[in-house]
Tab-separated table of C-alpha atoms and ligand atoms in Angstrom:
chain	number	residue	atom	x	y	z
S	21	UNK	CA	-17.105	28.942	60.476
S	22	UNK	CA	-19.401	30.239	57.835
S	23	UNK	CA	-16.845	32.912	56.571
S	24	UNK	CA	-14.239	29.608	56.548
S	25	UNK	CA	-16.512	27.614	54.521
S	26	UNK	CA	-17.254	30.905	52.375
S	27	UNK	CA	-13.533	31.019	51.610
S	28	UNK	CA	-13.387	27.295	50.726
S	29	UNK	CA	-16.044	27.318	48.044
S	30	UNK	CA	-14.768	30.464	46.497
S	31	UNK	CA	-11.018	28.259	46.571
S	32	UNK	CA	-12.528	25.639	44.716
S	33	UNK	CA	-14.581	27.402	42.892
S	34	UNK	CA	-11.290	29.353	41.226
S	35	UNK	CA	-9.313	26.038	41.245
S	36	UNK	CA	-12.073	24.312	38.993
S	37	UNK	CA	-12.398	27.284	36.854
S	38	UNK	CA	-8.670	27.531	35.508
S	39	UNK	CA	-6.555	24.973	34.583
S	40	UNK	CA	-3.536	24.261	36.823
S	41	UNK	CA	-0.744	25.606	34.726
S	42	UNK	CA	-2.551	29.139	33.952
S	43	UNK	CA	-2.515	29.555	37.896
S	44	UNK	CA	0.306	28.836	38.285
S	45	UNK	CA	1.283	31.258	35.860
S	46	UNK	CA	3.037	28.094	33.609
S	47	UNK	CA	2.937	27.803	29.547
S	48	UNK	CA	1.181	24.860	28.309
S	49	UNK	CA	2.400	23.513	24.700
S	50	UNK	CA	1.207	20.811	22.963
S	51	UNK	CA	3.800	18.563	21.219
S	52	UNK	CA	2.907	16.324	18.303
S	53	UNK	CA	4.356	13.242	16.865
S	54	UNK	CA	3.567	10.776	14.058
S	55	UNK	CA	4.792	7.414	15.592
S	56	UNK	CA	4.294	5.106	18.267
S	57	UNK	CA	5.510	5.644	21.560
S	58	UNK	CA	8.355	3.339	22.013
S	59	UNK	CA	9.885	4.999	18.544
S	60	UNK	CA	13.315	6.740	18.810
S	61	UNK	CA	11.399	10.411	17.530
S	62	UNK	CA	8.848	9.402	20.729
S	63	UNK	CA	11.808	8.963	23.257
S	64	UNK	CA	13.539	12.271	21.622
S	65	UNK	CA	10.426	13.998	22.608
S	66	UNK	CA	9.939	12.799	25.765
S	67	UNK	CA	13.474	13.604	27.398
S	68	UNK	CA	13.206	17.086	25.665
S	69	UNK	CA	9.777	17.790	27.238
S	70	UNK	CA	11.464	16.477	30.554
S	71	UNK	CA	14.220	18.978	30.060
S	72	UNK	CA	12.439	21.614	29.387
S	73	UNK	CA	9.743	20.908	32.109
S	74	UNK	CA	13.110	20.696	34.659
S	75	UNK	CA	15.249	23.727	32.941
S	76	UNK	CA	12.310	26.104	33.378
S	77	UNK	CA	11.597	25.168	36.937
S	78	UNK	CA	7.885	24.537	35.823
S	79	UNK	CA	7.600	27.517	34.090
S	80	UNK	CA	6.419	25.457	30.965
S	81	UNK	CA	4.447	22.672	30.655
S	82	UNK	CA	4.616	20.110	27.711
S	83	UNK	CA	1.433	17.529	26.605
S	84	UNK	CA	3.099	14.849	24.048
S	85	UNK	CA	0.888	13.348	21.533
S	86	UNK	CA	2.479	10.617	20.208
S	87	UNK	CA	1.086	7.410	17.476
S	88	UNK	CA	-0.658	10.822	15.126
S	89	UNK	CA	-3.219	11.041	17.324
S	90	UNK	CA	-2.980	15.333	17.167
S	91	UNK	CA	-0.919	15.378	13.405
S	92	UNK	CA	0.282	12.505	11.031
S	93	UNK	CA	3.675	12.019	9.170
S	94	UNK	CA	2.180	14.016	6.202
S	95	UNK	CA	0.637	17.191	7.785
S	96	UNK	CA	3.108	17.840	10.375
S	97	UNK	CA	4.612	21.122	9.144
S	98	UNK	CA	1.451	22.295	7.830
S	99	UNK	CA	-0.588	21.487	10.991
S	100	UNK	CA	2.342	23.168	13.200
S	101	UNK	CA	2.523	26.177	10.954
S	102	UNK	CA	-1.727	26.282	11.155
S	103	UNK	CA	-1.908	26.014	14.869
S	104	UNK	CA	-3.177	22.692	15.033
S	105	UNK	CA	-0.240	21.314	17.345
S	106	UNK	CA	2.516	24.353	18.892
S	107	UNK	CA	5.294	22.146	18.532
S	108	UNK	CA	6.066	18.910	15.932
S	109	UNK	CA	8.425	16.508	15.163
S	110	UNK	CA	8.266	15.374	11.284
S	111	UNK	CA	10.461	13.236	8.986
S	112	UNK	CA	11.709	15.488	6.207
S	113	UNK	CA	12.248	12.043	4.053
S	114	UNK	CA	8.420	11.718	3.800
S	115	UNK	CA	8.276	15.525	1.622
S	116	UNK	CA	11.145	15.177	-0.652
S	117	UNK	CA	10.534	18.237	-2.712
S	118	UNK	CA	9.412	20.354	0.036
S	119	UNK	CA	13.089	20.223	1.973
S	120	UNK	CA	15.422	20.192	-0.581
S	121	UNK	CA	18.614	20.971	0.892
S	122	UNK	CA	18.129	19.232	4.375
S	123	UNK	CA	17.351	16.166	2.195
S	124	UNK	CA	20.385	16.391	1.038
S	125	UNK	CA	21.803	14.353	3.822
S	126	UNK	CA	20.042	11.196	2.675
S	127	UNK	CA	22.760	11.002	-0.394
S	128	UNK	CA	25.136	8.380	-0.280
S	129	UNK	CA	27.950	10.618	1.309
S	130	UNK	CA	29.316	8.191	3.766
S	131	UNK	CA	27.440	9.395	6.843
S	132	UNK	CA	28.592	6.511	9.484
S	133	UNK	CA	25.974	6.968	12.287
S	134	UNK	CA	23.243	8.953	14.117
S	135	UNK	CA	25.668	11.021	16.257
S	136	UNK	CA	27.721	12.672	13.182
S	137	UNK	CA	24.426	12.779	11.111
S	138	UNK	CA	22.611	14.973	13.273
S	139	UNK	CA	25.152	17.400	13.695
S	140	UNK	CA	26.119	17.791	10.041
S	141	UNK	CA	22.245	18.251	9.447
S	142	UNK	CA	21.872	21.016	12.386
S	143	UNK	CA	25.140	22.664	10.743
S	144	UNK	CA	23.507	22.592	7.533
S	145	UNK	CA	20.480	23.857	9.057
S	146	UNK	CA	22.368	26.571	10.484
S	147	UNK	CA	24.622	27.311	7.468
S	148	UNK	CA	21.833	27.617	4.828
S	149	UNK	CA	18.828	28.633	6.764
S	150	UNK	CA	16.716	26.743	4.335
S	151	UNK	CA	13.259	28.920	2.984
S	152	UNK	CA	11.197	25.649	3.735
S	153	UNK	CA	11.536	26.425	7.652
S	154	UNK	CA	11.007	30.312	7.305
S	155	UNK	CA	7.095	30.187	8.763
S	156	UNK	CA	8.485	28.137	12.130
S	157	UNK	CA	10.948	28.522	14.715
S	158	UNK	CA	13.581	24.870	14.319
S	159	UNK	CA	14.068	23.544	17.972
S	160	UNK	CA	16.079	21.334	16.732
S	161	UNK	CA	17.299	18.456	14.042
S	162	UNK	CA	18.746	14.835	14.411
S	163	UNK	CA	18.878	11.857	11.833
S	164	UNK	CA	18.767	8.013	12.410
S	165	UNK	CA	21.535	5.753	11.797
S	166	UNK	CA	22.250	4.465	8.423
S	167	UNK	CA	19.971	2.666	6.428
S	168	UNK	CA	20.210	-1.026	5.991
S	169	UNK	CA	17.564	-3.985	4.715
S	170	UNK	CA	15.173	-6.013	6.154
S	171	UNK	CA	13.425	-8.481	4.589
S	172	UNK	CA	11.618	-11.876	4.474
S	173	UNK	CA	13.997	-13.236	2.232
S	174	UNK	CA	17.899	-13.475	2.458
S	175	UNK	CA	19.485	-11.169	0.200
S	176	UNK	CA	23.207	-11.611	-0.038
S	177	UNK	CA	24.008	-10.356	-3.776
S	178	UNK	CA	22.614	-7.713	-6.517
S	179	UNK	CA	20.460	-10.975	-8.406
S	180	UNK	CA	18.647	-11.755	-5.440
S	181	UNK	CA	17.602	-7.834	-4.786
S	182	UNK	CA	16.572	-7.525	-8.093
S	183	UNK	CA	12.568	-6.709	-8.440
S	184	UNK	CA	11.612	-7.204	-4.697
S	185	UNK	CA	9.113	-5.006	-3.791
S	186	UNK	CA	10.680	-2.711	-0.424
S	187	UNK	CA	9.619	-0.135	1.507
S	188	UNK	CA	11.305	3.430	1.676
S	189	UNK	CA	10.972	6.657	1.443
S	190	UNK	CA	12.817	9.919	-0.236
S	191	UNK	CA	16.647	9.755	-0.869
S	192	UNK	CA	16.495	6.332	-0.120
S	193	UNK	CA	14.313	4.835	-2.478
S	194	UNK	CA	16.549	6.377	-5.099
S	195	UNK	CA	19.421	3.725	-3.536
S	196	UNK	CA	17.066	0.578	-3.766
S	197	UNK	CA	16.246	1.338	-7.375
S	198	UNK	CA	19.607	1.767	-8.153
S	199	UNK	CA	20.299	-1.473	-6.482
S	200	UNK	CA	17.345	-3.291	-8.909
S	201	UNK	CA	14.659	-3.410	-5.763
S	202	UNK	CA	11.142	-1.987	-6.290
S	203	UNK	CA	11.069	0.624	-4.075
S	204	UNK	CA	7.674	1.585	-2.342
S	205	UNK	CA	6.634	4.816	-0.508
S	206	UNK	CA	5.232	5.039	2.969
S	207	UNK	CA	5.846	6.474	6.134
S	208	UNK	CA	6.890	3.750	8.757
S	209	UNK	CA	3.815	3.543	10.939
S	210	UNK	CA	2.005	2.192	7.551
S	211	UNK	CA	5.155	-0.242	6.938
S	212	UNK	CA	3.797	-2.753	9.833
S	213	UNK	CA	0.267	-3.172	7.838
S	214	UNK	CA	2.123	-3.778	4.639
S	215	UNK	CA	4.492	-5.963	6.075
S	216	UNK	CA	2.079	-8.135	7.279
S	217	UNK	CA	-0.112	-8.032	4.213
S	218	UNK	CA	2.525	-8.486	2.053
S	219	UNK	CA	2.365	-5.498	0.043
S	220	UNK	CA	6.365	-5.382	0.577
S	221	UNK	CA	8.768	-7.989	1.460
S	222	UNK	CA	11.266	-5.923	3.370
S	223	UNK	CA	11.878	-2.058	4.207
S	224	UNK	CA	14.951	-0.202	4.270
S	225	UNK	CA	15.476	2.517	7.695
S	226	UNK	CA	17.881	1.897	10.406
S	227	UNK	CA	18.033	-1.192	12.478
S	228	UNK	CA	16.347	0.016	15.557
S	229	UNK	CA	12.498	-0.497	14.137
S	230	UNK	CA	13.305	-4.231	14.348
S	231	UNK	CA	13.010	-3.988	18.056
S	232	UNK	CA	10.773	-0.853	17.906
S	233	UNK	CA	8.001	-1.808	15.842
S	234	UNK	CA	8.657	-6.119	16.441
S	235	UNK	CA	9.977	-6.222	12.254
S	236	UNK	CA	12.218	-9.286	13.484
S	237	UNK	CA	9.098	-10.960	14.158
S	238	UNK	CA	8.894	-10.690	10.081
S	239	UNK	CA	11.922	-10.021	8.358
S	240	UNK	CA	14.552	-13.272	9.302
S	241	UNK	CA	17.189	-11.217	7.090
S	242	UNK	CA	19.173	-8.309	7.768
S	243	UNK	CA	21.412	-7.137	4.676
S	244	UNK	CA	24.010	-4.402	5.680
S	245	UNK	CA	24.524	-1.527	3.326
S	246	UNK	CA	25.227	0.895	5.862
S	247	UNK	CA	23.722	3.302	3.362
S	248	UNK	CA	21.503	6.829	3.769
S	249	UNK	CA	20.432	8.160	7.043
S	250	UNK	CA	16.627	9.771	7.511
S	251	UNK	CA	16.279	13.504	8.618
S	252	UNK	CA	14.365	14.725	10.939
S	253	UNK	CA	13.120	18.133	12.172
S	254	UNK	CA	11.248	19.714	15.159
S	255	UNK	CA	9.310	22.559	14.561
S	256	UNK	CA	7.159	25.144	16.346
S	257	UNK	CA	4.440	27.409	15.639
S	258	UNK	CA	5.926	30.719	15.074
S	259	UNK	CA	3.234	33.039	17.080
S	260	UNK	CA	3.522	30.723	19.792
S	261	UNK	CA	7.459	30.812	20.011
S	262	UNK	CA	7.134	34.751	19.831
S	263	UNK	CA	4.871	34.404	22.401
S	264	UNK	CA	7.372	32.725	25.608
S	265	UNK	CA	8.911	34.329	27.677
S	266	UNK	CA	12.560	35.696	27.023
S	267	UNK	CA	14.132	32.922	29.448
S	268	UNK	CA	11.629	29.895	28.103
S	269	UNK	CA	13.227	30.595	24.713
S	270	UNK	CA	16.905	30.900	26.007
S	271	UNK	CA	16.646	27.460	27.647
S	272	UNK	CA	14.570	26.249	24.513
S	273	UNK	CA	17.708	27.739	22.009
S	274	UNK	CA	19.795	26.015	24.727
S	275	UNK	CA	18.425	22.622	24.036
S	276	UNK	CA	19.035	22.564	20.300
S	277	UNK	CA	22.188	21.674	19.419
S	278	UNK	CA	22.347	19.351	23.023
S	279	UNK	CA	19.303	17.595	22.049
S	280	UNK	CA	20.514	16.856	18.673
S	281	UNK	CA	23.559	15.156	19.895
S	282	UNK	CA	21.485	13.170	22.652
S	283	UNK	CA	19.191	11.756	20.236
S	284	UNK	CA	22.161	10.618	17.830
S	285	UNK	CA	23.705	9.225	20.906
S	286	UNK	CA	20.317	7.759	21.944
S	287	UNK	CA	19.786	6.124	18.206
S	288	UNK	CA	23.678	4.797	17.682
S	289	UNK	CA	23.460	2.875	21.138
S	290	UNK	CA	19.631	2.248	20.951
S	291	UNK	CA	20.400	0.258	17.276
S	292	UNK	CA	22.994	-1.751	18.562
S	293	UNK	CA	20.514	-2.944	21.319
S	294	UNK	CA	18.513	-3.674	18.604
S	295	UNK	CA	20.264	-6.022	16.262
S	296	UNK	CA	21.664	-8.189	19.166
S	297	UNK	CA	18.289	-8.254	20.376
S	298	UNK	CA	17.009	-9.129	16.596
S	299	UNK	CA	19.914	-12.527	16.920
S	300	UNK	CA	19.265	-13.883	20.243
S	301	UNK	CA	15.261	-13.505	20.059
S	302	UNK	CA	14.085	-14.080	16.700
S	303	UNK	CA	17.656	-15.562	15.456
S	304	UNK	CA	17.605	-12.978	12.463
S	305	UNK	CA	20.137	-13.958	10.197
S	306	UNK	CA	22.649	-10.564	9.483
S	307	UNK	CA	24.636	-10.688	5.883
S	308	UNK	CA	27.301	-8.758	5.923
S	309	UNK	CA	28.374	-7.986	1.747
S	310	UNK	CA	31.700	-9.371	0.430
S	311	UNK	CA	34.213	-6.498	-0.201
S	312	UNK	CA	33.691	-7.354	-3.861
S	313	UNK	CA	29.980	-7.365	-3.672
S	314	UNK	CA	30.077	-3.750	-1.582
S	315	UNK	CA	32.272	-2.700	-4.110
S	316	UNK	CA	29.490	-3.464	-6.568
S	317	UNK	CA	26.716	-2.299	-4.538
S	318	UNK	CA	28.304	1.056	-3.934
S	319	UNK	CA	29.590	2.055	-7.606
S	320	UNK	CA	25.904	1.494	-8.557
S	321	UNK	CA	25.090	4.585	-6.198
S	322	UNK	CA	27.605	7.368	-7.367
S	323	UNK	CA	25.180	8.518	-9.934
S	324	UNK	CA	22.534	9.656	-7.729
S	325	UNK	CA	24.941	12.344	-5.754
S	326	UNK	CA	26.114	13.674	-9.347
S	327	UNK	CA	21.832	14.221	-10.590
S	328	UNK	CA	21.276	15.493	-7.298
S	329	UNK	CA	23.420	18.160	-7.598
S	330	UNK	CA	22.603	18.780	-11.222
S	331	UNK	CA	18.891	18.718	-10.900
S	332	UNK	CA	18.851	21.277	-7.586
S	333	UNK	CA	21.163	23.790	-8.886
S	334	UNK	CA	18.959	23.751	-11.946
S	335	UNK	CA	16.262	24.848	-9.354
S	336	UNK	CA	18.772	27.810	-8.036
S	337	UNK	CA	19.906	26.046	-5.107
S	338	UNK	CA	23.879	25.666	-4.232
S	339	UNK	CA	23.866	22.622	-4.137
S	340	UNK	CA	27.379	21.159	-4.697
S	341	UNK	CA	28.126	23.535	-2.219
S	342	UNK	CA	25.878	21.779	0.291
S	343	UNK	CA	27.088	18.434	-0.527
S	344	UNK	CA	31.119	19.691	-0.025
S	345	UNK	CA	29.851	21.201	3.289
S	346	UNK	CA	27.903	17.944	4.027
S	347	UNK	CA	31.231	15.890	3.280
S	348	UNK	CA	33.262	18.262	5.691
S	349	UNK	CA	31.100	18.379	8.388
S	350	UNK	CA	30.858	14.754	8.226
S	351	UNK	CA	34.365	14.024	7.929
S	352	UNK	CA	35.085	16.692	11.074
S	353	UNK	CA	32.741	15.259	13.595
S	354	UNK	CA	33.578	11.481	12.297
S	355	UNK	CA	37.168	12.321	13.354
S	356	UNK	CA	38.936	12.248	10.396
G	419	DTR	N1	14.063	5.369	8.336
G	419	DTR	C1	12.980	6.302	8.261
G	419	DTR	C2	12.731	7.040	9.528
G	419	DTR	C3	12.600	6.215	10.719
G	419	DTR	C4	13.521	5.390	11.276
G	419	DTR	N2	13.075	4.869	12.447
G	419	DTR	C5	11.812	5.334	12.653
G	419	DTR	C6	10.898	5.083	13.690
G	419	DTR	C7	9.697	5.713	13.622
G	419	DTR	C8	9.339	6.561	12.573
G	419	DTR	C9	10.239	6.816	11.548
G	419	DTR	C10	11.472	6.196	11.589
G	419	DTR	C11	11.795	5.600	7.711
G	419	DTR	O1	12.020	4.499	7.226
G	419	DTR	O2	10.697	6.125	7.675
């Protein structure tokens, strides 16, 4: 009895002493995210950590940290490349400079939805290996739909854009200026705040955050541009992706195209949702343009493609080679 009890303190004794996963032999990763919950980059994370968990038999075990609550919008990369968080999911948008050529995808090139964005971004990714991501290991890249407007006002024509103050970030807010809006620079968890403070009257992203983050509670008007799509990247400490095991990282390179196409799939269905969501609860008014007024709206953008490419080659990048490729790819996995 004595040598039975003996045996059950030592058991418990070992079980409090190390975690779970370590004895079960099982890699724990922690997986940050800037955020709330509910938020498409959220969901993305938590069917990859599900994959993974499920691929690897339980080999690997993922803690999410979604709302910023391990890294923020800003200090993603840095934070993943410090060790502050293994793995992170950040919005390139929100660091213009700092990702040049990914950026790139936020020109007005015609992108038409989540699902052909995020695979012409991972085949750019691919294609150019861009510098910015040499101190991580990429598990993967998706965008979000295409941008449209929001806002507390209608705005059906260039003269009632003109001077209202809207949120957006990187390649985009280059389109709202050109349109005659005041564009303003946040990342989207600090859009609510302003929002409701009126510090902006509208924001420009895809159509999902107006079931997401409740913005049809506050913008009655939806004006469709169909215009530039966000990217995004996930990224992982490099010491700790040298550090799996060989078959961890097979399933892991496994995932990255796959999960790029799920989350475009996820986003294209998840904005539709959305917007008929948007009507039928909060009766949010959408304004589609006139062919002549698109027609207007879009001629006012073809100069920002043209400085792009002028201003980044000046910096020794190819870049009207990575907006041909960026047409291409688009137009091959559009279909055309
Ligand atoms: N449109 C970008 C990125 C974005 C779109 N939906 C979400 C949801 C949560 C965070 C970021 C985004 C933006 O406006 O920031």
């Amino acid at each position: 009895m004595k040598r039975i009890l003996g045996f059950f303190v030592a058991a418990v004794f070992v079980i409090g002493f190390f975690p779970a996963s370590s004895l079960a032999g099982a890699v724990t990763l922690s997986y940050a995210n800037f955020p709330p919950a509910p938020t498409f980059p959220c969901v993305q994370m938590e069917r990859w950590k599900k994959e993974v968990e499920a691929r690897t038999n339980g080999k690997v075990v993922i803690n999410t940290y979604p709302g910023g609550t391990l890294l923020g919008a800003k200090n993603m990369m840095d934070g993943v490349i410090a060790g502050q968080a293994d793995i992170g999911c950040l919005c390139m948008a929100y660091q213009p400079g700092r990702f040049a050529i990914t950026n790139a995808v936020s020109l007005p090139l015609g992108i038409p939805n989540s699902t052909v964005g995020s695979l012409v971004l991972w085949d750019l990714y691919k294609k150019y290996s861009p510098k910015a991501f040499s101190k991580v290991k990429v598990l993967t890249m998706f965008t979000t739909a295409p941008s449209n407007i929001m806002s507390k006002i209608p705005i059906r024509s260039l003269k009632d854009i003109k001077g209202v103050d809207l949120r957006a970030s990187g390649g985009a807010a280059q389109i709202l200026k050109a349109w005659g809006a005041n564009a303003v620079g946040m990342p989207m968890p600090a859009t609510p705040e302003a929002l409701q403070k009126g510090v902006v009257k509208g924001l420009f992203s895809s159509l999902e955050v107006m079931k997401d983050f409740k913005f049809a509670e506050l913008c009655g008007y939806v004006t469709m541009t169909d215009t530039a799509v966000y990217p995004f990247a996930v990224v992982m400490n490099m010491d700790k992706w040298n550090a799996l095991p060989r078959d961890v990282r097979q399933v892991m390179e496994e995932l990255r195209t796959q999960q790029a196409a799920w989350t475009g799939a996820y986003m294209d269905n998840h904005v539709k949702e959305a917007i008929a969501w948007s009507k039928q609860t909060h009766h949010v008014e959408v304004i589609e343009l006139s062919a002549e007024q698109k027609a207007k709206w879009d001629a006012l953008l073809d100069p920002i493609t043209a400085k792009w490419i002028a201003d980044t080659q000046a910096k020794g990048l190819p870049a009207q080679a990575v907006v041909d490729d960026i047409r291409a790819f688009a137009a091959m996995y559009a279909g055309k």
